[in-house]
């Protein structure tokens, strides 16, 4: 469904604003504010209510609220003098005063810029694959206490808002599915009704000072349950719990959806692949972090860009592959790879500056080039755009460690682990924390983090290097020497010279020398050929 007014539409399915059929880029907070005003156009919305909705109750300045109101007015062609659409009600708040028409889904789809005249049955084979779509059903309130609907309502809204910030998927609004609230309906029926591939549903049960949450991801095509999780926690501050759980649920669901889409793309016949299928196949090959896999991923992403030059995520993904190739490839090619990665990641952000992944990749490229100030600014922006995006927390944490801010970095690395405990980068999450603790001279904790990293099935050389270095620095030389063969099994000819070269991303020379000293004590020796497959920071 879309909400139309004065030549504009707020598309609830795509979570976007359009003017005369063309997208209008607005910041997520501005979009949330505008949507809330439009939905509640029958009344005055107070400033406190907007703070709760847009900033989750956090204290912000009057200037911050005013800037978002001004941005919302500008986005819909209004201003503070005319107040033709958004009116300030003195000492009370704001009200959306334009006439609003609710457009049914079919009509909204027809007016969308990417809508095609062909029906799905008539579309060419290469065009049938489209972005995945998901509907979040209202979370059921199983609480025995009265007046607790607000919690399940707020949790549903927050999960939708956070999932919608992953711009590679379409997320329907809560209002779209409200008709199914409290009803036992087959997932396939709901999928057919809304034309979505996936459903998210769950329940909230509050008992005294504790709350139990359950969330499920279900295939709308087969009705099969794809993922399920429960959370049982103390209810110290209801808004903090609601916000944290929404972030946790969204962070768990997004990589599951991404994995399902990658695997589905690989199963499709390798003929007449569209840009989306090429992109997903590229991701499938990328996450193995092998040299052959990265070569295949690079080819798939280049093909996706060839098919759709405006596909922002394909530009960002190709930049990410090249970034990884600076780690696993020949050292002599690093500068050229970083230059191309910078160009591609800038293109990705230019095409879609509201995609947290694009900002994350651009931030990582700057970090690898030792431009830490710019990297941190971009990565902090990515975290603000999507606080449930584990990759942004990971990249920000790594950059802070590399630039000498390990205590700040550890907090973000820990958050990445909490948000995505089954992430393809999990080994690198722990290894980066080990490096941070080495910088802080907390070698015992570095050993523990490194051990966790080496236990992850897809662990590459880097976690083993952190473990050997930390044990060597602790003076546990026999243990370090026993750990060294596992490192050399990943790279038989590895030496101190290779290790020094593989720290190219880190400008903290004291930290590099400290790690090399730990490796030296463990018995790592003299130079050998380069070209080792290692994954610093993933």
Short mmCIF file of C-alpha atoms in Angstrom, two decimals:
data_model
loop_
_atom_site.label_atom_id
_atom_site.label_comp_id
_atom_site.label_asym_id
_atom_site.label_seq_id
_atom_site.Cartn_x
_atom_site.Cartn_y
_atom_site.Cartn_z
CA UNK A 1 0.00 0.00 0.00
CA UNK A 2 1.08 3.62 -0.61
CA UNK A 3 -0.09 6.91 0.91
CA UNK A 4 -0.50 9.60 -1.79
CA UNK A 5 -0.69 13.37 -1.24
CA UNK A 6 0.12 16.51 -3.25
CA UNK A 7 2.06 14.73 -5.99
CA UNK A 8 3.95 12.55 -3.51
CA UNK A 9 3.66 8.94 -2.39
CA UNK A 10 4.98 7.20 0.70
CA UNK A 11 5.43 3.58 -0.40
CA UNK A 12 5.03 1.40 2.68
CA UNK A 13 6.20 -1.74 0.89
CA UNK A 14 9.48 -0.25 -0.30
CA UNK A 15 9.87 2.19 2.60
CA UNK A 16 10.52 5.07 0.21
CA UNK A 17 9.20 8.49 -0.76
CA UNK A 18 8.40 9.32 -4.40
CA UNK A 19 7.55 12.59 -6.15
CA UNK A 20 5.69 12.28 -9.45
CA UNK A 21 6.84 8.67 -9.70
CA UNK A 22 10.54 9.39 -9.03
CA UNK A 23 12.30 8.43 -5.79
CA UNK A 24 13.18 11.16 -3.33
CA UNK A 25 16.21 10.28 -1.20
CA UNK A 26 15.60 11.09 2.45
CA UNK A 27 17.48 10.11 5.59
CA UNK A 28 15.89 7.22 7.53
CA UNK A 29 15.06 9.45 10.50
CA UNK A 30 13.37 11.97 8.21
CA UNK A 31 11.40 9.21 6.50
CA UNK A 32 10.30 7.77 9.86
CA UNK A 33 9.22 11.22 11.05
CA UNK A 34 7.29 11.98 7.86
CA UNK A 35 5.61 8.56 7.84
CA UNK A 36 4.51 8.96 11.46
CA UNK A 37 3.00 12.37 10.77
CA UNK A 38 1.16 11.08 7.68
CA UNK A 39 -0.18 8.03 9.51
CA UNK A 40 -1.41 10.20 12.38
CA UNK A 41 -2.76 13.04 10.23
CA UNK A 42 -6.03 13.07 12.17
CA UNK A 43 -4.38 14.59 15.24
CA UNK A 44 -1.53 16.73 16.55
CA UNK A 45 1.67 14.79 17.18
CA UNK A 46 3.65 16.09 20.13
CA UNK A 47 7.40 16.66 20.17
CA UNK A 48 7.80 14.00 22.86
CA UNK A 49 6.01 11.46 20.68
CA UNK A 50 8.29 12.23 17.75
CA UNK A 51 11.33 11.81 19.99
CA UNK A 52 10.02 8.39 21.02
CA UNK A 53 9.33 7.33 17.44
CA UNK A 54 12.36 8.74 15.63
CA UNK A 55 15.03 8.66 18.34
CA UNK A 56 13.61 5.82 20.49
CA UNK A 57 13.26 8.16 23.43
CA UNK A 58 16.88 9.32 23.41
CA UNK A 59 17.45 12.89 24.49
CA UNK A 60 18.26 15.16 21.55
CA UNK A 61 18.33 18.91 21.13
CA UNK A 62 15.49 21.06 19.85
CA UNK A 63 17.77 21.95 16.94
CA UNK A 64 18.00 18.27 15.94
CA UNK A 65 14.23 17.90 15.91
CA UNK A 66 13.81 21.18 14.00
CA UNK A 67 16.35 20.07 11.38
CA UNK A 68 14.43 16.82 10.79
CA UNK A 69 11.13 18.69 10.52
CA UNK A 70 12.70 21.09 8.02
CA UNK A 71 14.14 18.18 6.05
CA UNK A 72 10.75 16.45 5.98
CA UNK A 73 9.13 19.65 4.71
CA UNK A 74 11.79 20.08 2.05
CA UNK A 75 11.37 16.46 0.92
CA UNK A 76 7.67 17.05 0.16
CA UNK A 77 8.08 20.55 -1.30
CA UNK A 78 6.99 22.41 1.81
CA UNK A 79 8.77 24.94 4.03
CA UNK A 80 8.47 26.57 7.42
CA UNK A 81 6.88 29.72 6.04
CA UNK A 82 4.07 28.15 3.99
CA UNK A 83 3.47 25.07 6.14
CA UNK A 84 1.14 23.77 3.43
CA UNK A 85 1.63 20.12 4.41
CA UNK A 86 3.31 20.00 7.82
CA UNK A 87 1.90 22.59 10.19
CA UNK A 88 3.45 23.64 13.47
CA UNK A 89 0.86 23.85 16.25
CA UNK A 90 2.28 26.31 18.78
CA UNK A 91 3.32 24.66 22.07
CA UNK A 92 1.57 21.42 21.07
CA UNK A 93 3.50 19.80 18.23
CA UNK A 94 2.96 19.16 14.53
CA UNK A 95 0.19 17.97 12.26
CA UNK A 96 0.11 16.72 8.67
CA UNK A 97 -2.75 18.68 7.08
CA UNK A 98 -2.73 17.60 3.41
CA UNK A 99 -5.40 15.26 2.00
CA UNK A 100 -4.07 11.71 1.85
CA UNK A 101 -5.28 8.88 -0.37
CA UNK A 102 -4.51 5.25 0.41
CA UNK A 103 -3.52 3.43 -2.78
CA UNK A 104 -4.03 -0.35 -2.90
CA UNK A 105 -0.97 -2.52 -3.57
CA UNK A 106 -1.70 -3.15 -7.23
CA UNK A 107 -2.09 0.56 -7.98
CA UNK A 108 1.00 1.43 -5.95
CA UNK A 109 3.05 -1.16 -7.83
CA UNK A 110 1.92 0.25 -11.16
CA UNK A 111 3.04 3.75 -10.15
CA UNK A 112 6.45 2.60 -8.85
CA UNK A 113 9.41 3.62 -11.03
CA UNK A 114 10.63 0.05 -11.51
CA UNK A 115 7.19 -1.32 -12.40
CA UNK A 116 7.06 -3.14 -15.72
CA UNK A 117 4.23 -3.37 -18.20
CA UNK A 118 4.83 -7.11 -18.41
CA UNK A 119 3.17 -9.44 -15.91
CA UNK A 120 5.39 -11.93 -14.08
CA UNK A 121 4.24 -14.66 -16.44
CA UNK A 122 5.14 -12.55 -19.46
CA UNK A 123 8.51 -11.32 -18.19
CA UNK A 124 11.67 -12.66 -19.84
CA UNK A 125 13.41 -15.42 -17.91
CA UNK A 126 16.36 -13.22 -16.97
CA UNK A 127 14.00 -10.62 -15.50
CA UNK A 128 11.90 -12.90 -13.30
CA UNK A 129 14.29 -12.86 -10.35
CA UNK A 130 13.68 -9.82 -8.17
CA UNK A 131 14.63 -8.57 -4.75
CA UNK A 132 13.36 -10.75 -1.91
CA UNK A 133 10.32 -9.48 -0.05
CA UNK A 134 9.27 -10.04 3.53
CA UNK A 135 6.25 -9.18 5.64
CA UNK A 136 6.54 -8.83 9.41
CA UNK A 137 3.29 -9.90 11.06
CA UNK A 138 2.28 -8.13 14.27
CA UNK A 139 3.97 -9.83 17.21
CA UNK A 140 1.37 -11.62 19.34
CA UNK A 141 0.98 -10.36 22.90
CA UNK A 142 0.82 -13.41 25.20
CA UNK A 143 1.21 -11.38 28.39
CA UNK A 144 -1.25 -11.93 31.22
CA UNK A 145 -0.84 -8.37 32.43
CA UNK A 146 -3.20 -5.73 31.02
CA UNK A 147 -2.09 -2.80 28.88
CA UNK A 148 1.03 -4.44 27.46
CA UNK A 149 0.05 -4.29 23.79
CA UNK A 150 2.32 -1.26 23.41
CA UNK A 151 5.38 -3.48 23.82
CA UNK A 152 4.47 -5.99 21.07
CA UNK A 153 3.32 -3.10 18.85
CA UNK A 154 6.57 -1.22 19.33
CA UNK A 155 8.68 -4.33 18.82
CA UNK A 156 6.95 -5.06 15.51
CA UNK A 157 7.46 -1.49 14.32
CA UNK A 158 11.14 -1.53 15.29
CA UNK A 159 11.86 -4.86 13.56
CA UNK A 160 10.19 -3.57 10.37
CA UNK A 161 12.11 -0.30 10.50
CA UNK A 162 15.46 -2.04 10.99
CA UNK A 163 14.90 -4.68 8.32
CA UNK A 164 13.80 -1.99 5.87
CA UNK A 165 17.18 -0.31 6.25
CA UNK A 166 18.73 -3.30 4.49
CA UNK A 167 17.91 -1.88 1.10
CA UNK A 168 18.49 -5.12 -0.83
CA UNK A 169 15.09 -6.42 0.33
CA UNK A 170 11.49 -5.16 0.22
CA UNK A 171 9.80 -4.99 3.63
CA UNK A 172 6.05 -4.52 3.89
CA UNK A 173 4.63 -2.30 6.59
CA UNK A 174 2.97 -3.53 9.76
CA UNK A 175 -0.34 -2.05 8.61
CA UNK A 176 -0.26 -4.24 5.50
CA UNK A 177 -0.50 -7.39 7.62
CA UNK A 178 -2.73 -6.11 10.40
CA UNK A 179 -5.71 -8.06 9.02
CA UNK A 180 -3.93 -11.30 9.98
CA UNK A 181 -3.29 -10.24 13.58
CA UNK A 182 -4.19 -13.01 16.00
CA UNK A 183 -5.36 -15.38 13.26
CA UNK A 184 -4.07 -18.86 12.43
CA UNK A 185 -3.45 -18.53 8.70
CA UNK A 186 -1.21 -20.70 6.53
CA UNK A 187 2.00 -18.92 5.60
CA UNK A 188 1.47 -19.79 1.94
CA UNK A 189 -1.87 -18.00 1.98
CA UNK A 190 -0.30 -14.86 3.41
CA UNK A 191 2.54 -15.11 0.90
CA UNK A 192 0.09 -15.37 -1.98
CA UNK A 193 -1.95 -12.44 -0.65
CA UNK A 194 1.03 -10.11 -0.41
CA UNK A 195 3.34 -11.58 -3.05
CA UNK A 196 6.21 -12.05 -0.58
CA UNK A 197 8.80 -14.80 -0.19
CA UNK A 198 9.24 -14.68 3.57
CA UNK A 199 7.24 -14.07 6.74
CA UNK A 200 8.46 -12.99 10.15
CA UNK A 201 6.22 -13.51 13.13
CA UNK A 202 6.67 -13.85 16.85
CA UNK A 203 5.25 -13.39 20.32
CA UNK A 204 5.86 -11.41 23.48
CA UNK A 205 5.09 -12.75 26.96
CA UNK A 206 5.67 -10.41 29.90
CA UNK A 207 5.65 -11.95 33.36
CA UNK A 208 6.40 -9.53 36.17
CA UNK A 209 9.89 -8.14 35.65
CA UNK A 210 10.84 -10.58 32.88
CA UNK A 211 9.86 -10.88 29.23
CA UNK A 212 10.08 -13.84 26.86
CA UNK A 213 10.31 -13.15 23.12
CA UNK A 214 10.02 -15.64 20.29
CA UNK A 215 10.65 -14.90 16.61
CA UNK A 216 10.35 -17.11 13.52
CA UNK A 217 11.30 -16.77 9.87
CA UNK A 218 9.06 -18.79 7.53
CA UNK A 219 9.07 -19.46 3.79
CA UNK A 220 5.91 -18.05 2.23
CA UNK A 221 6.35 -20.42 -0.71
CA UNK A 222 6.57 -23.71 1.22
CA UNK A 223 5.38 -22.86 4.72
CA UNK A 224 8.63 -24.30 6.15
CA UNK A 225 10.21 -22.73 9.21
CA UNK A 226 13.64 -21.41 8.25
CA UNK A 227 14.87 -19.89 11.52
CA UNK A 228 13.62 -19.59 15.09
CA UNK A 229 14.95 -18.06 18.27
CA UNK A 230 13.74 -17.28 21.77
CA UNK A 231 14.99 -14.66 24.21
CA UNK A 232 14.37 -14.58 27.97
CA UNK A 233 15.56 -11.49 29.80
CA UNK A 234 14.99 -9.10 32.66
CA UNK A 235 12.75 -6.13 31.92
CA UNK A 236 14.79 -3.38 33.56
CA UNK A 237 13.87 -0.65 31.09
CA UNK A 238 11.09 -1.54 28.69
CA UNK A 239 12.22 0.79 25.91
CA UNK A 240 15.84 -0.35 26.14
CA UNK A 241 14.74 -4.00 26.00
CA UNK A 242 12.41 -3.32 23.08
CA UNK A 243 15.11 -1.53 21.13
CA UNK A 244 17.81 -4.12 21.89
CA UNK A 245 15.58 -7.06 21.01
CA UNK A 246 14.45 -5.47 17.77
CA UNK A 247 18.09 -4.96 16.80
CA UNK A 248 18.92 -8.56 17.76
CA UNK A 249 16.00 -10.05 15.81
CA UNK A 250 16.64 -7.92 12.72
CA UNK A 251 20.36 -8.69 12.87
CA UNK A 252 19.67 -12.45 13.02
CA UNK A 253 17.04 -12.48 10.27
CA UNK A 254 18.93 -10.40 7.67
CA UNK A 255 21.90 -12.79 7.23
CA UNK A 256 19.53 -15.78 7.18
CA UNK A 257 17.58 -14.18 4.34
CA UNK A 258 20.82 -13.32 2.58
CA UNK A 259 22.05 -16.91 2.88
CA UNK A 260 18.78 -18.30 1.49
CA UNK A 261 18.92 -15.90 -1.46
CA UNK A 262 22.54 -16.84 -2.22
CA UNK A 263 21.81 -20.54 -2.15
CA UNK A 264 18.68 -20.12 -4.29
CA UNK A 265 20.65 -18.15 -6.89
CA UNK A 266 23.31 -20.87 -7.13
CA UNK A 267 20.63 -23.55 -7.67
CA UNK A 268 19.12 -21.69 -10.64
CA UNK A 269 20.27 -22.77 -14.11
CA UNK A 270 23.32 -20.72 -15.15
CA UNK A 271 21.63 -19.35 -18.26
CA UNK A 272 19.99 -15.97 -18.77
CA UNK A 273 20.92 -14.86 -15.28
CA UNK A 274 19.73 -11.39 -14.33
CA UNK A 275 21.74 -8.82 -12.37
CA UNK A 276 20.20 -9.89 -9.05
CA UNK A 277 21.09 -13.56 -9.62
CA UNK A 278 24.65 -12.65 -10.60
CA UNK A 279 24.96 -10.53 -7.46
CA UNK A 280 23.70 -13.36 -5.23
CA UNK A 281 25.96 -15.92 -6.91
CA UNK A 282 28.86 -13.58 -6.34
CA UNK A 283 28.08 -13.40 -2.62
CA UNK A 284 27.84 -17.20 -2.44
CA UNK A 285 31.36 -17.55 -3.83
CA UNK A 286 32.73 -14.62 -1.84
CA UNK A 287 31.88 -15.85 1.66
CA UNK A 288 34.12 -18.90 1.30
CA UNK A 289 37.11 -16.51 1.36
CA UNK A 290 39.18 -18.64 -1.04
CA UNK A 291 41.15 -17.29 -3.98
CA UNK A 292 39.14 -19.30 -6.59
CA UNK A 293 35.90 -18.23 -4.91
CA UNK A 294 36.87 -14.58 -4.98
CA UNK A 295 37.79 -14.79 -8.66
CA UNK A 296 34.34 -16.24 -9.38
CA UNK A 297 32.68 -13.60 -7.17
CA UNK A 298 34.53 -10.81 -9.00
CA UNK A 299 33.33 -12.16 -12.35
CA UNK A 300 29.72 -12.36 -11.12
CA UNK A 301 29.72 -8.82 -9.73
CA UNK A 302 31.24 -7.42 -12.91
CA UNK A 303 28.52 -9.19 -14.89
CA UNK A 304 25.83 -7.76 -12.59
CA UNK A 305 27.14 -4.23 -13.20
CA UNK A 306 27.25 -4.89 -16.94
CA UNK A 307 23.59 -5.97 -16.86
CA UNK A 308 22.51 -3.11 -14.58
CA UNK A 309 24.99 -0.20 -14.32
CA UNK A 310 22.76 1.45 -11.71
CA UNK A 311 22.82 -1.53 -9.34
CA UNK A 312 24.50 0.18 -6.38
CA UNK A 313 25.09 -2.95 -4.32
CA UNK A 314 26.90 -4.67 -7.19
CA UNK A 315 29.39 -1.79 -7.31
CA UNK A 316 29.86 -2.04 -3.54
CA UNK A 317 30.24 -5.83 -3.63
CA UNK A 318 32.85 -5.66 -6.38
CA UNK A 319 34.77 -3.07 -4.34
CA UNK A 320 34.61 -5.43 -1.35
CA UNK A 321 36.02 -8.35 -3.38
CA UNK A 322 38.91 -6.20 -4.57
CA UNK A 323 39.51 -5.16 -0.98
CA UNK A 324 39.74 -8.81 0.04
CA UNK A 325 42.08 -9.50 -2.87
CA UNK A 326 44.51 -6.97 -1.39
CA UNK A 327 44.73 -9.42 1.50
CA UNK A 328 44.88 -12.79 -0.25
CA UNK A 329 46.58 -11.76 -3.52
CA UNK A 330 50.00 -10.63 -4.59
CA UNK A 331 51.39 -7.79 -2.50
CA UNK A 332 52.53 -5.89 -5.60
CA UNK A 333 48.94 -5.48 -6.81
CA UNK A 334 47.58 -3.93 -3.61
CA UNK A 335 47.82 -0.29 -4.64
CA UNK A 336 46.02 -0.82 -7.95
CA UNK A 337 43.32 -2.92 -6.26
CA UNK A 338 42.75 -0.28 -3.59
CA UNK A 339 42.48 2.44 -6.24
CA UNK A 340 39.80 0.51 -8.14
CA UNK A 341 38.01 -0.41 -4.90
CA UNK A 342 37.89 3.28 -3.97
CA UNK A 343 36.41 4.23 -7.34
CA UNK A 344 33.77 1.46 -7.19
CA UNK A 345 32.77 2.12 -3.58
CA UNK A 346 32.40 5.82 -4.30
CA UNK A 347 30.15 4.90 -7.25
CA UNK A 348 28.07 2.66 -4.96
CA UNK A 349 27.53 5.49 -2.48
CA UNK A 350 26.76 7.96 -5.28
CA UNK A 351 24.08 5.56 -6.56
CA UNK A 352 22.61 4.91 -3.10
CA UNK A 353 23.96 6.86 -0.15
CA UNK A 354 21.28 5.43 2.15
CA UNK A 355 22.53 1.84 1.84
CA UNK A 356 24.54 1.05 4.96
CA UNK A 357 26.52 -1.64 3.12
CA UNK A 358 27.79 0.82 0.53
CA UNK A 359 28.92 3.24 3.24
CA UNK A 360 30.54 0.35 5.08
CA UNK A 361 32.57 -0.75 2.06
CA UNK A 362 33.71 2.80 1.30
CA UNK A 363 34.70 3.20 4.94
CA UNK A 364 36.72 -0.01 4.82
CA UNK A 365 38.55 1.08 1.68
CA UNK A 366 39.56 4.32 3.40
CA UNK A 367 40.69 2.32 6.44
CA UNK A 368 42.88 0.07 4.32
CA UNK A 369 44.44 3.23 2.86
CA UNK A 370 45.19 4.53 6.40
CA UNK A 371 42.65 7.34 5.98
CA UNK A 372 41.20 6.48 9.37
CA UNK A 373 39.41 9.76 10.09
CA UNK A 374 37.34 9.53 6.92
CA UNK A 375 36.82 5.80 7.45
CA UNK A 376 35.47 6.25 10.97
CA UNK A 377 33.11 9.03 9.84
CA UNK A 378 31.65 6.82 7.09
CA UNK A 379 31.38 3.75 9.32
CA UNK A 380 29.71 5.71 12.11
CA UNK A 381 27.22 6.95 9.53
CA UNK A 382 26.56 3.33 8.50
CA UNK A 383 25.91 2.37 12.13
CA UNK A 384 23.48 5.28 12.53
CA UNK A 385 21.65 4.24 9.37
CA UNK A 386 21.33 0.66 10.58
CA UNK A 387 22.31 -0.06 14.19
CA UNK A 388 21.58 -3.79 13.67
CA UNK A 389 24.14 -4.12 10.85
CA UNK A 390 26.91 -6.24 12.37
CA UNK A 391 29.32 -5.65 9.48
CA UNK A 392 29.36 -1.91 10.14
CA UNK A 393 30.13 -2.43 13.84
CA UNK A 394 32.88 -4.89 12.89
CA UNK A 395 34.46 -2.56 10.34
CA UNK A 396 34.26 0.39 12.74
CA UNK A 397 35.80 -1.67 15.53
CA UNK A 398 38.67 -2.83 13.31
CA UNK A 399 39.40 0.70 12.15
CA UNK A 400 39.50 2.00 15.69
CA UNK A 401 41.94 -0.75 16.68
CA UNK A 402 44.19 -0.10 13.68
CA UNK A 403 44.25 3.62 14.51
CA UNK A 404 45.12 3.11 18.19
CA UNK A 405 41.64 3.33 19.78
CA UNK A 406 41.33 -0.26 20.95
CA UNK A 407 39.00 0.31 23.89
CA UNK A 408 36.43 1.94 21.62
CA UNK A 409 37.05 -0.72 19.00
CA UNK A 410 36.41 -3.60 21.41
CA UNK A 411 32.91 -2.26 22.15
CA UNK A 412 31.94 -2.30 18.47
CA UNK A 413 33.55 -5.69 17.85
CA UNK A 414 31.63 -7.12 20.81
CA UNK A 415 28.42 -5.65 19.42
CA UNK A 416 29.10 -7.28 16.04
CA UNK A 417 29.46 -10.67 17.74
CA UNK A 418 26.23 -10.16 19.71
CA UNK A 419 24.28 -9.12 16.63
CA UNK A 420 25.51 -11.85 14.28
CA UNK A 421 26.80 -14.92 16.18
CA UNK A 422 26.69 -17.06 12.99
CA UNK A 423 28.25 -14.45 10.70
CA UNK A 424 30.57 -15.62 7.87
CA UNK A 425 33.12 -13.20 9.37
CA UNK A 426 32.78 -14.50 12.96
CA UNK A 427 36.35 -15.81 13.07
CA UNK A 428 37.58 -12.36 12.04
CA UNK A 429 35.36 -10.70 14.68
CA UNK A 430 37.16 -12.63 17.43
CA UNK A 431 40.59 -12.24 15.82
CA UNK A 432 40.15 -8.46 15.64
CA UNK A 433 39.30 -8.43 19.35
CA UNK A 434 42.46 -10.44 20.01
CA UNK A 435 44.51 -7.79 18.19
CA UNK A 436 42.81 -5.06 20.25
CA UNK A 437 43.75 -6.81 23.51
CA UNK A 438 47.32 -7.24 22.30
CA UNK A 439 47.45 -3.48 21.76
CA UNK A 440 46.18 -3.01 25.34
CA UNK A 441 48.82 -5.50 26.60
CA UNK A 442 46.00 -7.73 27.90
CA UNK A 443 47.59 -10.86 26.49
CA UNK A 444 45.49 -13.36 28.47
CA UNK A 445 42.27 -11.99 27.00
CA UNK A 446 43.93 -11.85 23.58
CA UNK A 447 44.64 -15.58 23.84
CA UNK A 448 41.01 -16.33 24.73
CA UNK A 449 39.68 -14.25 21.82
CA UNK A 450 42.15 -15.85 19.41
CA UNK A 451 41.18 -19.35 20.57
CA UNK A 452 37.53 -18.55 19.87
CA UNK A 453 38.55 -17.33 16.42
CA UNK A 454 40.48 -20.50 15.57
CA UNK A 455 37.54 -22.69 16.59
CA UNK A 456 35.28 -21.22 13.88
CA UNK A 457 35.17 -23.72 10.97
CA UNK A 458 36.15 -21.23 8.24
CA UNK A 459 39.05 -19.71 10.20
CA UNK A 460 41.95 -18.69 7.97
CA UNK A 461 45.55 -17.84 8.87
CA UNK A 462 44.93 -14.58 10.71
CA UNK A 463 43.28 -16.04 13.87
CA UNK A 464 46.10 -18.58 14.22
CA UNK A 465 48.65 -15.79 13.88
CA UNK A 466 46.92 -13.85 16.67
CA UNK A 467 46.94 -16.93 18.91
CA UNK A 468 50.65 -17.65 18.35
CA UNK A 469 51.59 -13.98 18.87
CA UNK A 470 49.54 -13.62 22.07
CA UNK A 471 50.95 -16.83 23.57
CA UNK A 472 54.47 -15.73 22.66
CA UNK A 473 53.96 -12.33 24.28
CA UNK A 474 52.61 -13.98 27.46
CA UNK A 475 55.81 -16.01 27.69
CA UNK A 476 53.91 -19.27 27.19
CA UNK A 477 56.54 -20.34 24.67
CA UNK A 478 55.84 -24.08 24.64
CA UNK A 479 52.14 -23.46 23.98
CA UNK A 480 53.03 -20.91 21.31
CA UNK A 481 55.29 -23.42 19.57
CA UNK A 482 52.56 -26.07 19.73
CA UNK A 483 50.15 -23.57 18.12
CA UNK A 484 52.60 -22.61 15.37
CA UNK A 485 52.05 -25.73 13.17
CA UNK A 486 48.34 -24.84 12.77
CA UNK A 487 49.43 -21.43 11.43
CA UNK A 488 51.95 -23.01 9.08
CA UNK A 489 49.36 -25.55 7.94
CA UNK A 490 47.36 -22.61 6.54
CA UNK A 491 50.50 -21.17 4.89
CA UNK A 492 53.48 -23.57 4.92
CA UNK A 493 56.07 -20.99 3.81
CA UNK A 494 54.90 -18.20 6.11
CA UNK A 495 57.56 -16.02 7.75
CA UNK A 496 58.00 -12.87 9.79
CA UNK A 497 58.49 -10.91 6.57
CA UNK A 498 55.12 -12.14 5.30
CA UNK A 499 53.48 -11.25 8.62
CA UNK A 500 54.90 -7.72 8.48
CA UNK A 501 53.57 -7.29 4.94
CA UNK A 502 50.14 -8.59 5.95
CA UNK A 503 49.86 -5.78 8.52
CA UNK A 504 49.74 -3.25 5.66
CA UNK A 505 46.33 -1.98 6.81
CA UNK A 506 47.63 -0.97 10.26
CA UNK A 507 49.46 2.33 10.77
CA UNK A 508 50.26 1.60 14.43
CA UNK A 509 53.89 0.52 14.01
CA UNK A 510 54.26 -0.24 17.72
CA UNK A 511 51.36 -2.70 17.53
CA UNK A 512 52.85 -4.37 14.45
CA UNK A 513 56.24 -4.74 16.14
CA UNK A 514 54.59 -6.16 19.27
CA UNK A 515 52.81 -8.86 17.26
CA UNK A 516 55.98 -9.68 15.34
CA UNK A 517 57.84 -10.05 18.62
CA UNK A 518 55.29 -12.61 19.82
CA UNK A 519 55.60 -14.54 16.56
CA UNK A 520 59.40 -14.38 16.78
CA UNK A 521 59.39 -15.84 20.30
CA UNK A 522 57.22 -18.69 19.04
CA UNK A 523 59.77 -19.57 16.39
CA UNK A 524 58.41 -18.02 13.18
CA UNK A 525 61.45 -17.47 10.99
CA UNK A 526 62.96 -15.87 7.91
CA UNK A 527 61.49 -14.72 4.56
CA UNK A 528 59.73 -16.93 2.05
CA UNK A 529 57.58 -16.29 -1.07
CA UNK A 530 54.60 -14.00 -0.62
CA UNK A 531 51.01 -14.54 -1.76
CA UNK A 532 49.59 -16.03 1.43
CA UNK A 533 45.85 -16.36 1.94
CA UNK A 534 45.10 -14.38 5.09
CA UNK A 535 42.09 -12.44 6.21
CA UNK A 536 42.86 -9.53 8.54
CA UNK A 537 39.53 -8.15 9.75
CA UNK A 538 37.60 -10.14 7.12
#
